[in-house]
PDB file of C-alpha atoms and ligand atoms in Angstrom:
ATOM      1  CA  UNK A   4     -65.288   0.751  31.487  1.00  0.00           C
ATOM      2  CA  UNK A   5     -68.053  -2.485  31.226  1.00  0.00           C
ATOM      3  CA  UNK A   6     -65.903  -3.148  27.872  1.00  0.00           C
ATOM      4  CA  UNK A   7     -62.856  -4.264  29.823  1.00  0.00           C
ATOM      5  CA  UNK A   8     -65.179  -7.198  31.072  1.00  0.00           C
ATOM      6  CA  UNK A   9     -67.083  -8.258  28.174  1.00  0.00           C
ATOM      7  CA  UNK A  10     -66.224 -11.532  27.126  1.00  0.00           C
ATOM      8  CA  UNK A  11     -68.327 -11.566  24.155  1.00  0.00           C
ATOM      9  CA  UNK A  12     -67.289 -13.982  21.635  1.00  0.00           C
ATOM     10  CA  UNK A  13     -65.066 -16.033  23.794  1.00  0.00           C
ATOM     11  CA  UNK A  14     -65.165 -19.529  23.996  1.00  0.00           C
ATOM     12  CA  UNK A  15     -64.745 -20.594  27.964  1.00  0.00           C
ATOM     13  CA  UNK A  16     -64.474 -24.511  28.759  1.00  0.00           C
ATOM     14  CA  UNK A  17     -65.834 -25.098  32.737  1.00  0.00           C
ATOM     15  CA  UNK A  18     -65.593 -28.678  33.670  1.00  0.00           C
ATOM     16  CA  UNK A  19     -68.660 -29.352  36.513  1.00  0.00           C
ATOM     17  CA  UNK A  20     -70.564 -26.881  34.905  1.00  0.00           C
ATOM     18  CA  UNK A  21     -73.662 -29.007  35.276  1.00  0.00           C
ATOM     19  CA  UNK A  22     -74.510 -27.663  38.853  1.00  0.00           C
ATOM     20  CA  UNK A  23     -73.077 -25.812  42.114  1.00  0.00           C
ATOM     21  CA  UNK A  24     -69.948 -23.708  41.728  1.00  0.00           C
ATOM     22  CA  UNK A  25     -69.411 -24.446  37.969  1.00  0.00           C
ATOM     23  CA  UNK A  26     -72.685 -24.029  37.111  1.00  0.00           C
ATOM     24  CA  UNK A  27     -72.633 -20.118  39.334  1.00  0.00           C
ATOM     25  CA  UNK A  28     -69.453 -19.591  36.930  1.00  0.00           C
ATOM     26  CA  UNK A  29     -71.016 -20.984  33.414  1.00  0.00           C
ATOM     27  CA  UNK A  30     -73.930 -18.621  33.655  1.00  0.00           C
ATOM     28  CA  UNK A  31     -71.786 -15.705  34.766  1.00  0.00           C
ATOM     29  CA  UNK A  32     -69.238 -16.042  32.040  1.00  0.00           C
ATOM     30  CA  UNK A  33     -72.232 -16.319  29.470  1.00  0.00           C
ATOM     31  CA  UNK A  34     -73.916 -12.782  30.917  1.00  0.00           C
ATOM     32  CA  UNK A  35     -70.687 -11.253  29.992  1.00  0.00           C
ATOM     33  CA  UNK A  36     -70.568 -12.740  26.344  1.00  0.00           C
ATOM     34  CA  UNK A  37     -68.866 -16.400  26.357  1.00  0.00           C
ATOM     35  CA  UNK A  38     -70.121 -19.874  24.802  1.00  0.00           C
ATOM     36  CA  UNK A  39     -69.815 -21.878  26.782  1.00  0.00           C
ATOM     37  CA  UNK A  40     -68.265 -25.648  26.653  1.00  0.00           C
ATOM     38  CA  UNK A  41     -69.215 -27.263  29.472  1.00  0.00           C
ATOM     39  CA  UNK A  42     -67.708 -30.372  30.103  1.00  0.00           C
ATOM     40  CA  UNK A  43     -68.430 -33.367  32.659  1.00  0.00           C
ATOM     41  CA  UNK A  44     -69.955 -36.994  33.792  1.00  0.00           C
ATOM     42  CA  UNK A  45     -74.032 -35.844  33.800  1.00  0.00           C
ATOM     43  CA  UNK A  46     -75.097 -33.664  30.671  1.00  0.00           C
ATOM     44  CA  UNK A  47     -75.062 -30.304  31.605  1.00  0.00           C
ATOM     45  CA  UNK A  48     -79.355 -29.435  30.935  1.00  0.00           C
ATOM     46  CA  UNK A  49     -80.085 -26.715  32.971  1.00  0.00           C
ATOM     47  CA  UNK A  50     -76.817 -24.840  32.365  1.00  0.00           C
ATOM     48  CA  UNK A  51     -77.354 -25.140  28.751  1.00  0.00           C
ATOM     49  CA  UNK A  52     -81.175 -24.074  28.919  1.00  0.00           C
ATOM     50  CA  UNK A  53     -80.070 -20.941  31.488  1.00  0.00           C
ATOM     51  CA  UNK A  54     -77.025 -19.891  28.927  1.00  0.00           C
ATOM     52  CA  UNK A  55     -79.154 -20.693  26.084  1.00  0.00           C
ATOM     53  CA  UNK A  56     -81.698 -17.988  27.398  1.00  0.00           C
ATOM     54  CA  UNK A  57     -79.200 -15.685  27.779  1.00  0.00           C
ATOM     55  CA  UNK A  58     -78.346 -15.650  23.654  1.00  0.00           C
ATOM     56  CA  UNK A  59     -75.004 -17.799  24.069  1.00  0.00           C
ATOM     57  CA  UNK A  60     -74.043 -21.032  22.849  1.00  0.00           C
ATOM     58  CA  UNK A  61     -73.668 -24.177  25.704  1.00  0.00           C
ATOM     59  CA  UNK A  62     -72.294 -27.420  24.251  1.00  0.00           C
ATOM     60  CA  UNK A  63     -72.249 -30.838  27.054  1.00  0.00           C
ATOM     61  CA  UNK A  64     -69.075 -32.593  26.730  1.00  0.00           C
ATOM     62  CA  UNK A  65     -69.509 -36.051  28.558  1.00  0.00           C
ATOM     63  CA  UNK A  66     -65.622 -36.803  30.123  1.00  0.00           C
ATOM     64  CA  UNK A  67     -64.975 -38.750  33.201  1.00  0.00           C
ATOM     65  CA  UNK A  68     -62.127 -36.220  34.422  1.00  0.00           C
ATOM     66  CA  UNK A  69     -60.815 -39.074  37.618  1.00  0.00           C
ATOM     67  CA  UNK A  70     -57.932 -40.078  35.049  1.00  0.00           C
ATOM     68  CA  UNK A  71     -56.315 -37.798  32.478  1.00  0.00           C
ATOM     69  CA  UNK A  72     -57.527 -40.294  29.873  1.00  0.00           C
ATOM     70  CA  UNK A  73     -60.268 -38.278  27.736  1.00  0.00           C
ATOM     71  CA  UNK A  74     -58.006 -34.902  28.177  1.00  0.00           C
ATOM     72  CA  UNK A  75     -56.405 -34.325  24.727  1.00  0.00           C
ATOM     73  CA  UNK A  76     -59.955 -36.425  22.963  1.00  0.00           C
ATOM     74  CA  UNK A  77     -61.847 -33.687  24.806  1.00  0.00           C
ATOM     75  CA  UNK A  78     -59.914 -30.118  24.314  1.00  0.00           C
ATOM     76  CA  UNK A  79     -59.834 -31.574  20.044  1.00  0.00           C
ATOM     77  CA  UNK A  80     -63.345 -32.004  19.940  1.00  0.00           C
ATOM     78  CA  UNK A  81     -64.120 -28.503  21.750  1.00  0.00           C
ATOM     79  CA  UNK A  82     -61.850 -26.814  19.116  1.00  0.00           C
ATOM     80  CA  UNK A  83     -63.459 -28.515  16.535  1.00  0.00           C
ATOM     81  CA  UNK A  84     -67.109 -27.540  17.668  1.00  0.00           C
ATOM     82  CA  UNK A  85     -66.090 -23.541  18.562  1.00  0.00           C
ATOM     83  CA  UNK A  86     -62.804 -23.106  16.677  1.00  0.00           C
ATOM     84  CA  UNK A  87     -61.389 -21.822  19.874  1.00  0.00           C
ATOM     85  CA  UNK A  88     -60.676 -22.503  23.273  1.00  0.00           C
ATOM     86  CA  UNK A  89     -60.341 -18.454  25.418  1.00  0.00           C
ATOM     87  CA  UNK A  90     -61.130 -19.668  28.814  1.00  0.00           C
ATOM     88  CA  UNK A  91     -60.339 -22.653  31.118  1.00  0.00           C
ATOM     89  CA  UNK A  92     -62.064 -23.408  34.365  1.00  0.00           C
ATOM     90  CA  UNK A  93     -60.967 -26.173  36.231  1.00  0.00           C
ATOM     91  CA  UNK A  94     -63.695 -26.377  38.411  1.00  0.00           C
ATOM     92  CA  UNK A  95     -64.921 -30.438  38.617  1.00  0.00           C
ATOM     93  CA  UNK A  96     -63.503 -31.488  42.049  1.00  0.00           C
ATOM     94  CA  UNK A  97     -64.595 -34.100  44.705  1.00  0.00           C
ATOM     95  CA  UNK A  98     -64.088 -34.561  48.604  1.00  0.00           C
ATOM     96  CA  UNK A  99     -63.657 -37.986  51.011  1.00  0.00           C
ATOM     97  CA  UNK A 100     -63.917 -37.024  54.656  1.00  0.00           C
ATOM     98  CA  UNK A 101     -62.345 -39.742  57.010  1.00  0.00           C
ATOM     99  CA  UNK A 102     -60.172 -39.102  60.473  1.00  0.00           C
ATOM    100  CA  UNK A 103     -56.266 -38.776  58.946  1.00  0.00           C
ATOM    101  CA  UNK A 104     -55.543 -41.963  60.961  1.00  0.00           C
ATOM    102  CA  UNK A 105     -57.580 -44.440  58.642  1.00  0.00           C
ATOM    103  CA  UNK A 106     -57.835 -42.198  55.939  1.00  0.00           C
ATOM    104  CA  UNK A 107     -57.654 -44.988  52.922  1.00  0.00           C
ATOM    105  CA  UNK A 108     -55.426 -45.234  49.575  1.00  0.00           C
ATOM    106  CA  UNK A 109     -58.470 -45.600  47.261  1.00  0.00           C
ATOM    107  CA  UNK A 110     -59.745 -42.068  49.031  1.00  0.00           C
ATOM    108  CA  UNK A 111     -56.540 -40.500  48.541  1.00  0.00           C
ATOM    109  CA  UNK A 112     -56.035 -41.441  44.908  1.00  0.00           C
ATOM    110  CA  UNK A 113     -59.387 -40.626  43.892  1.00  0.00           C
ATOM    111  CA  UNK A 114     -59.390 -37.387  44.908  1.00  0.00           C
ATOM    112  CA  UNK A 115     -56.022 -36.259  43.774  1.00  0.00           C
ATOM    113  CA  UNK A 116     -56.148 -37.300  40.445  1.00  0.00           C
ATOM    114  CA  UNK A 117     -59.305 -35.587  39.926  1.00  0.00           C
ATOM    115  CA  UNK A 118     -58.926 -32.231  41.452  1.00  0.00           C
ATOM    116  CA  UNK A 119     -54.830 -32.143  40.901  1.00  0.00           C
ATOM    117  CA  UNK A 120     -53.598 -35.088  38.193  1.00  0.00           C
ATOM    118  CA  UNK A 121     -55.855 -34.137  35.421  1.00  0.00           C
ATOM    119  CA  UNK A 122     -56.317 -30.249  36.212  1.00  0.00           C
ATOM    120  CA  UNK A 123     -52.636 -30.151  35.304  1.00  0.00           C
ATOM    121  CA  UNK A 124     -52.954 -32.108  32.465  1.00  0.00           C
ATOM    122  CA  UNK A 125     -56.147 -30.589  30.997  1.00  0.00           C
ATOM    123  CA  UNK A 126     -54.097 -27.304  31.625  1.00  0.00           C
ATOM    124  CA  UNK A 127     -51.194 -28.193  29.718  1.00  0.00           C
ATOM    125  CA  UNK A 128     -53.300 -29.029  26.649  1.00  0.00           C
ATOM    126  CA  UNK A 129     -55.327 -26.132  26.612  1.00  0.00           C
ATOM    127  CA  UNK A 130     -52.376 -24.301  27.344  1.00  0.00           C
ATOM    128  CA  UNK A 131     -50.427 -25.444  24.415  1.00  0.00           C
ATOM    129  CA  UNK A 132     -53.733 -24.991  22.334  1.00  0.00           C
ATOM    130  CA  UNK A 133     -53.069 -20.872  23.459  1.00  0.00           C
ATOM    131  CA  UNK A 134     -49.556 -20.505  23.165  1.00  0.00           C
ATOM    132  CA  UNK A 135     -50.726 -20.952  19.133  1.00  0.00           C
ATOM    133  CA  UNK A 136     -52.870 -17.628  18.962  1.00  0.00           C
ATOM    134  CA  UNK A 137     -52.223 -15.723  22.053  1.00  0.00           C
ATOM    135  CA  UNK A 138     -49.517 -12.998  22.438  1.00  0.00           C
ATOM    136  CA  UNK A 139     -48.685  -9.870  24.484  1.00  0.00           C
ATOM    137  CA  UNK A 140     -51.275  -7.692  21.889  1.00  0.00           C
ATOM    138  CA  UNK A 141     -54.095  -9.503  21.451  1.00  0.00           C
ATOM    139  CA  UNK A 142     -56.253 -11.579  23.322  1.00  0.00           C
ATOM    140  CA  UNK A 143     -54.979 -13.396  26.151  1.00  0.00           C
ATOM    141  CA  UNK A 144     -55.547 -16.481  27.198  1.00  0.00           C
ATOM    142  CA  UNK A 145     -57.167 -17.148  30.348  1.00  0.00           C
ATOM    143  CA  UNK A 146     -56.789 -19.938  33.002  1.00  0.00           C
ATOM    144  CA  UNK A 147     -58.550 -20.692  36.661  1.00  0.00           C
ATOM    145  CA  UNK A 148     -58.292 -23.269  38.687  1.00  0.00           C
ATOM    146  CA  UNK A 149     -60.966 -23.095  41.540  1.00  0.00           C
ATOM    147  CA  UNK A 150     -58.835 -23.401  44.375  1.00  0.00           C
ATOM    148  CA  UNK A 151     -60.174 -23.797  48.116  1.00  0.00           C
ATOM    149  CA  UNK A 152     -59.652 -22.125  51.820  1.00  0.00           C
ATOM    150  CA  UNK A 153     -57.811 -25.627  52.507  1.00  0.00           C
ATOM    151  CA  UNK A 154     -55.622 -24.123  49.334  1.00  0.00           C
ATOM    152  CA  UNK A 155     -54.994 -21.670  52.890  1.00  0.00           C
ATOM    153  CA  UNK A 156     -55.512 -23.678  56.055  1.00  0.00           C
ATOM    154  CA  UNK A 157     -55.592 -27.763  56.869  1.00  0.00           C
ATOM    155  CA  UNK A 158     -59.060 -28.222  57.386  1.00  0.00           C
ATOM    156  CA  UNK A 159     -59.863 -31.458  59.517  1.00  0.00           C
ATOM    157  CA  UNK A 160     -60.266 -35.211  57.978  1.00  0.00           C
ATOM    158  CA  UNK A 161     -60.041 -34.276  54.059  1.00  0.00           C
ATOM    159  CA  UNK A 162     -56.598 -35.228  54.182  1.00  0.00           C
ATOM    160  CA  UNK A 163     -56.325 -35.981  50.228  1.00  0.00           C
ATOM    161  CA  UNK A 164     -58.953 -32.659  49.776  1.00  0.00           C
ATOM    162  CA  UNK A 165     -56.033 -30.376  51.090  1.00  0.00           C
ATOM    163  CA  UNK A 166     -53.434 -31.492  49.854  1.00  0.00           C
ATOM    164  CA  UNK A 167     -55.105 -31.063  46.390  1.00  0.00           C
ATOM    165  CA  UNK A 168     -56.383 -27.888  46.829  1.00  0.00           C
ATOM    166  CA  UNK A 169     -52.768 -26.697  48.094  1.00  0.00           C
ATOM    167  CA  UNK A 170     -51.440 -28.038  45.548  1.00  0.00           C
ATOM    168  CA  UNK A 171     -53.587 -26.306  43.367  1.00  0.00           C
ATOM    169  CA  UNK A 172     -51.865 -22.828  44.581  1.00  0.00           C
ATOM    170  CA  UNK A 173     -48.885 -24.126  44.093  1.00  0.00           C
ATOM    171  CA  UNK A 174     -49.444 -24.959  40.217  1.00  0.00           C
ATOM    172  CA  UNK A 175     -51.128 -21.776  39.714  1.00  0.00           C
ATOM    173  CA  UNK A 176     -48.080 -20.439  40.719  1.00  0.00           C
ATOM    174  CA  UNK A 177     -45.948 -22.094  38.682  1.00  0.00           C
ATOM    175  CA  UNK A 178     -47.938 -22.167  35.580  1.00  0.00           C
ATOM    176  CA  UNK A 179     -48.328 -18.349  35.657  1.00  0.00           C
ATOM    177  CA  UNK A 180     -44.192 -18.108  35.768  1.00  0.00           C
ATOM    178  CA  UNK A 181     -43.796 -20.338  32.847  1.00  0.00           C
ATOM    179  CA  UNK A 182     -47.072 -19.125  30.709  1.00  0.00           C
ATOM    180  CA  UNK A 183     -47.059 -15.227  31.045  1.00  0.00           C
ATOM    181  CA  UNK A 184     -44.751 -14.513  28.785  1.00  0.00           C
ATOM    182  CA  UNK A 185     -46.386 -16.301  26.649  1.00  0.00           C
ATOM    183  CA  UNK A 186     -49.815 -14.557  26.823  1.00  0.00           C
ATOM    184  CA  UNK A 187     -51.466 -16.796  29.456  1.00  0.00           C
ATOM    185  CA  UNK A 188     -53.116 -15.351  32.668  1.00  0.00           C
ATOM    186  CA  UNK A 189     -53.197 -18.192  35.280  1.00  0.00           C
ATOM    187  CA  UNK A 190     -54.953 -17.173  39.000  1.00  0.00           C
ATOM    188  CA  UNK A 191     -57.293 -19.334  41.257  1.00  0.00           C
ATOM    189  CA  UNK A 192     -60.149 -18.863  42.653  1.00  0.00           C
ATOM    190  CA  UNK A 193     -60.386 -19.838  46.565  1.00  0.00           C
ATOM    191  CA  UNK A 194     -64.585 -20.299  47.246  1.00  0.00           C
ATOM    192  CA  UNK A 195     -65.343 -19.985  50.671  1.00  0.00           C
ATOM    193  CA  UNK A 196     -68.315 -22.064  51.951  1.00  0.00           C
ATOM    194  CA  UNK A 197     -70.915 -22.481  49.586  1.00  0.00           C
ATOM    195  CA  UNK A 198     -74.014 -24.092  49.453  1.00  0.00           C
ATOM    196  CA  UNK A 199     -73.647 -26.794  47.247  1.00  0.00           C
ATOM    197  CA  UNK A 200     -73.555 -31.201  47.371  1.00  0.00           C
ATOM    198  CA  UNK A 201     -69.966 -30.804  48.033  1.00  0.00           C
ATOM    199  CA  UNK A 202     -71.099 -29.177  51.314  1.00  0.00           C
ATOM    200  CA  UNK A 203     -74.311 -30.425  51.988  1.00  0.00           C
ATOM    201  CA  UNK A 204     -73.304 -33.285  55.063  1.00  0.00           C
ATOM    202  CA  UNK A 205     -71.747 -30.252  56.787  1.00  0.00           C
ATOM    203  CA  UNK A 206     -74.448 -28.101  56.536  1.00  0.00           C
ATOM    204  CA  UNK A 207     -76.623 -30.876  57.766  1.00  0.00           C
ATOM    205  CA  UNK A 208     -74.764 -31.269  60.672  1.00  0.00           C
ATOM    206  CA  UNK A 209     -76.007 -28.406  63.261  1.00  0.00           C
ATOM    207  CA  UNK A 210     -72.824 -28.332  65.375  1.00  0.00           C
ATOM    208  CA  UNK A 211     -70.551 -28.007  62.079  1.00  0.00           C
ATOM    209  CA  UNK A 212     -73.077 -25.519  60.259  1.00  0.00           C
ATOM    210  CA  UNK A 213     -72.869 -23.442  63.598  1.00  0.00           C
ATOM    211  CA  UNK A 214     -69.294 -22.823  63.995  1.00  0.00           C
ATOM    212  CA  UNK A 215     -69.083 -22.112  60.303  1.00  0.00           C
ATOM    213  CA  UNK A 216     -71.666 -19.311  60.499  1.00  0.00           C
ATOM    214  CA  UNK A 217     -69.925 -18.422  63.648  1.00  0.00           C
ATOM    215  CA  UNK A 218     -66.608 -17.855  61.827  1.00  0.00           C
ATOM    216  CA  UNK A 219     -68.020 -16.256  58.507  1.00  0.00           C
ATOM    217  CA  UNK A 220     -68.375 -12.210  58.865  1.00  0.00           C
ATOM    218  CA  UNK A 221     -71.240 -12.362  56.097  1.00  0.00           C
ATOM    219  CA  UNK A 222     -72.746 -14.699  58.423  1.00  0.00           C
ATOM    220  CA  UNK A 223     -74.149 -17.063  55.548  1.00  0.00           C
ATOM    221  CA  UNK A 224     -73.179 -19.769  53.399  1.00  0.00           C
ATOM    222  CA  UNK A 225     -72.104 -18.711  50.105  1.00  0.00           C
ATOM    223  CA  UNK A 226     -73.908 -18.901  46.827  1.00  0.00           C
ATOM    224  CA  UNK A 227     -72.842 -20.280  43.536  1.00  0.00           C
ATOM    225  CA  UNK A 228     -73.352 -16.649  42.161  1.00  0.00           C
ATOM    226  CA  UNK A 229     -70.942 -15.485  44.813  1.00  0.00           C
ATOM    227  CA  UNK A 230     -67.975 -16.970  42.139  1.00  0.00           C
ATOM    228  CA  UNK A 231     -69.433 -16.161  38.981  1.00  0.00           C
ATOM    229  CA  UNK A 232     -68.343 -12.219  39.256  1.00  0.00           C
ATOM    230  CA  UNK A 233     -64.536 -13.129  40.170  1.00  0.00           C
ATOM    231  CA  UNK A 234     -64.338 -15.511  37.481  1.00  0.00           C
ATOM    232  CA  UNK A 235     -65.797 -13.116  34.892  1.00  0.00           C
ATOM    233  CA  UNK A 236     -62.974 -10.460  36.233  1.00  0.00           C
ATOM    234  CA  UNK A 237     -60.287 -13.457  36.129  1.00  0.00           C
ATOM    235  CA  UNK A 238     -61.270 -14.251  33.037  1.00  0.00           C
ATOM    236  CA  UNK A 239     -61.471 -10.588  31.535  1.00  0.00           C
ATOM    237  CA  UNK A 240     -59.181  -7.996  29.991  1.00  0.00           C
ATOM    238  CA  UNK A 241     -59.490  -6.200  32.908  1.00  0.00           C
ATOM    239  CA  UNK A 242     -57.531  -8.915  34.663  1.00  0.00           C
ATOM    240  CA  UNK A 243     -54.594  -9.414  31.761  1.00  0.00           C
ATOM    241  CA  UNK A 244     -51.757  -7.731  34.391  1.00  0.00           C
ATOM    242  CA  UNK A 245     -53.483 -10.229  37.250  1.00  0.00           C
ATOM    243  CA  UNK A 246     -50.892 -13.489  37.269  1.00  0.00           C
ATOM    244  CA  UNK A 247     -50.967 -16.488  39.735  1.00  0.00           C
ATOM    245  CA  UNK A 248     -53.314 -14.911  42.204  1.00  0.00           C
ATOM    246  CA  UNK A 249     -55.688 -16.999  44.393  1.00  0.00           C
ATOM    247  CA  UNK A 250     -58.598 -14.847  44.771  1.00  0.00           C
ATOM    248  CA  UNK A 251     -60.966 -15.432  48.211  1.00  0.00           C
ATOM    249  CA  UNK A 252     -64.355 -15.513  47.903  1.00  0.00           C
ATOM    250  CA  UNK A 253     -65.117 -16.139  51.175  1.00  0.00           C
ATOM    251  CA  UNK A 254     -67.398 -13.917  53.302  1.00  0.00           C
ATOM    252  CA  UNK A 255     -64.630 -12.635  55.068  1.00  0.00           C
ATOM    253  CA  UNK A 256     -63.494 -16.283  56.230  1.00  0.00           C
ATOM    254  CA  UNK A 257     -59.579 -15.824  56.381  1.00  0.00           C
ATOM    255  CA  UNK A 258     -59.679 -12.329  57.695  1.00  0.00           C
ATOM    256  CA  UNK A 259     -60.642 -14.047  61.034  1.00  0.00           C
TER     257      UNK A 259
HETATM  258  P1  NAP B  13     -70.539 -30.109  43.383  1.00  0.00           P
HETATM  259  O1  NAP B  13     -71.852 -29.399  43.428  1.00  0.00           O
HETATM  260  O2  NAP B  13     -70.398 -31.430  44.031  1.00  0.00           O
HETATM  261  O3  NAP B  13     -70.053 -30.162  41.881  1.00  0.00           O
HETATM  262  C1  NAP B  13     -68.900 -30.852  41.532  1.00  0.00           C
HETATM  263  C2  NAP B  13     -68.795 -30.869  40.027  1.00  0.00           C
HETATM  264  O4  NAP B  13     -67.622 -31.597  39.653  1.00  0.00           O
HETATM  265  C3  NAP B  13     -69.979 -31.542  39.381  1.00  0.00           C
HETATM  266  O5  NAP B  13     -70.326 -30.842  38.209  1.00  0.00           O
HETATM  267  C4  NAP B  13     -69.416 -32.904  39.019  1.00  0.00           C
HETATM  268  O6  NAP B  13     -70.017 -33.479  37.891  1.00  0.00           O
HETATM  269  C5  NAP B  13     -67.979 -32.550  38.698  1.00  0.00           C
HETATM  270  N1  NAP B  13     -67.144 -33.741  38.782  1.00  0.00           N
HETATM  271  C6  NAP B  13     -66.795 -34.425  39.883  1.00  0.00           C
HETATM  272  N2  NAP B  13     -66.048 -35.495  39.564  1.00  0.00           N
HETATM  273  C7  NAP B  13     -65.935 -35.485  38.218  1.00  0.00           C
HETATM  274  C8  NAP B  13     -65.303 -36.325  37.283  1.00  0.00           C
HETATM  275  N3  NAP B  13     -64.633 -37.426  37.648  1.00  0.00           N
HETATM  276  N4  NAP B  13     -65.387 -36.029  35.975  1.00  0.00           N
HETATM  277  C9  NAP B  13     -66.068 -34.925  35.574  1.00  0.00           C
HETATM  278  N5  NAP B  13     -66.691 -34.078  36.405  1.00  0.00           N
HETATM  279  C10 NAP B  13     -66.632 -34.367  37.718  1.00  0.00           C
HETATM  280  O7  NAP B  13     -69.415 -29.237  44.087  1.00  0.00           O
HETATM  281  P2  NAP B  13     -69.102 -27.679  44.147  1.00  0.00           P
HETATM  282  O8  NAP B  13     -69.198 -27.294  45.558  1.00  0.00           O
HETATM  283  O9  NAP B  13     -69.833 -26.922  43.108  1.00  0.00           O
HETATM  284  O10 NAP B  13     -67.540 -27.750  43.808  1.00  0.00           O
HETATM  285  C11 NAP B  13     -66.972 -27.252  42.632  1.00  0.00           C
HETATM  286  C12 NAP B  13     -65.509 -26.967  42.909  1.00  0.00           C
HETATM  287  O11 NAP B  13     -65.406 -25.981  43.932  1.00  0.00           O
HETATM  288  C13 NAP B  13     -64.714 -28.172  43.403  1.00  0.00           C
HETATM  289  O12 NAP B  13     -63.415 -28.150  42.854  1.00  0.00           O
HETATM  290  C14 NAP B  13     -64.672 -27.938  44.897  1.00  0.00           C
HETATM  291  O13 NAP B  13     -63.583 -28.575  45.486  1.00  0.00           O
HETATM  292  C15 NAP B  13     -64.545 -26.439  44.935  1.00  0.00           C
HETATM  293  N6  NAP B  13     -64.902 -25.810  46.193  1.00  0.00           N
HETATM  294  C16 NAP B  13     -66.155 -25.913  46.708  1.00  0.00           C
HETATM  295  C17 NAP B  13     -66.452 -25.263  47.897  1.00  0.00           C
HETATM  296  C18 NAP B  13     -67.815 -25.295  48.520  1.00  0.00           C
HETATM  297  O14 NAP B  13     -67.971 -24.783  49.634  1.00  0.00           O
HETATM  298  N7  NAP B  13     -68.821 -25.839  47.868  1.00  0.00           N
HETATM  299  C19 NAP B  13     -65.477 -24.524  48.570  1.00  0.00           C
HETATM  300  C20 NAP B  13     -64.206 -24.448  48.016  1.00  0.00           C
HETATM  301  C21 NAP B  13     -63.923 -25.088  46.822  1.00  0.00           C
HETATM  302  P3  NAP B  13     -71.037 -34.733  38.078  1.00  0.00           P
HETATM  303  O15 NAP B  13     -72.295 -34.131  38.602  1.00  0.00           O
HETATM  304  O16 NAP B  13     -71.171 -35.247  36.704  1.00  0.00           O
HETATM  305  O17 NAP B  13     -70.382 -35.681  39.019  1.00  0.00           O
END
């Protein structure tokens, strides 16, 4: 049974792997066999030193991911260091919290075209990268796009935020219609909250951190290590029949 999770020789690319969420997911992907590629702004140290310690490879791929301009530059020079690209996490996302009714341009730009403009486009060319080895037999290649519970809900004054994590299930959607067939598996992962920067002003505000604990059955903020297990099943033969999913991993937050 463990063999229809073991990812051993896999190459997986996970862009923010350098701390929080992508980091949890690196290191999880690595335990079940994977090198790892992990790409973003700040060189990726500790991931590298925790994946190197557990016998897998970690290469730091420096790419500024707000445009789509290093995306093709970057997925060449990962094939050309591991021969292979198995796995794609789209993980590198930011947030701007302002009230919707002066939410600004600059806010809303940034924050699309990093967590929606260039996921697409990064998925495309890794995509087209696994429509070249991948078919209905052997191994499949594997997409996730870490998704969000404002993939779900509206949240309140990350107006750009939702509508790039809803857009994000949308895509998922769509990309695992067109790229099945063609030996892709495309899901999402929707984190609940965890405790990471991209959280850290609500957890330091007490009202805010109280109704979220309120809300959460597990009654605790997530953990980075909370994702790592669905994106090592996502990732995973035993996932091949799983297609444009959006997995919660959320405490129990949307069954309230
Ligand atoms: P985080 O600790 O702030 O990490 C964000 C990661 O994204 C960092 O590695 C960062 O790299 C990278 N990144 C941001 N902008 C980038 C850019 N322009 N180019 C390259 N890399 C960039 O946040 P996190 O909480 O782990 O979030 C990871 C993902 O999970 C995001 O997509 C987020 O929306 C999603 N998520 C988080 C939560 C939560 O509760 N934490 C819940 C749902 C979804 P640098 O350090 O180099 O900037």
């Amino acid at each position: 049974m463990m063999s229809q999770f073991d990812l051993s020789g896999r190459v997986a690319l996970v862009t923010g792997a350098n701390t929080g969420i992508g980091q949890g997911i690196a290191c999880a992907l690595a335990e079940a066999g994977a090198n790892i590629a992990a790409v973003g702004r700040s060189e990726a140290s500790r991931t590298i030193e925790i994946v190197q310690a557990l016998g897998r490879r970690c290469v730091s791929f420096n790419a500024d991911l707000s445009s789509t301009a290093p995306v093709q530059s970057l997925v060449d020079h990962i094939i050309a260091t591991f021969g292979r690209i198995d796995i794609l996490v789209n993980n590198a996302g930011i947030i701007r919290r302002a009230d919707a009714l002066t939410f600004s341009e600059e806010d809303w730009d940034a924050v699309l075209d990093t967590n929606l403009k260039t996921v697409f486009f990064l998925c495309q060319a890794v995509a087209k990268h696994m429509v070249g080895w991948s078919n209905q037999y052997g191994p499949r290649g594997k997409i996730i796009n870490i998704a969000s519970m404002l993939t779900f809900q509206g949240g309140i004054r990350v107006p750009s935020y939702t509508a790039s994590k809803s857009g994000i299930g949308g895509l998922t959607k769509l990309m695992a219609n067109e790229w099945a067939e063609k030996g892709i598996n495309v899901n999402a992962i929707a984190p609940g909250y965890i405790a990471t920067s991209n959280t850290a002003a609500l957890r330091e505000d007490a009202t805010r951190n109280r109704q979220i604990l309120d809300r959460i059955p597990e009654r605790r903020w997530g953990l980075p290590t909370d994702i790592g297990g669905a994106a090592v099943f996502l990732a995973s033969p035993a996932a091949d029949y799983v297609q444009g999913h959006i997995l919660a991993v959320d405490g129990g937050w949307l069954a309230r």
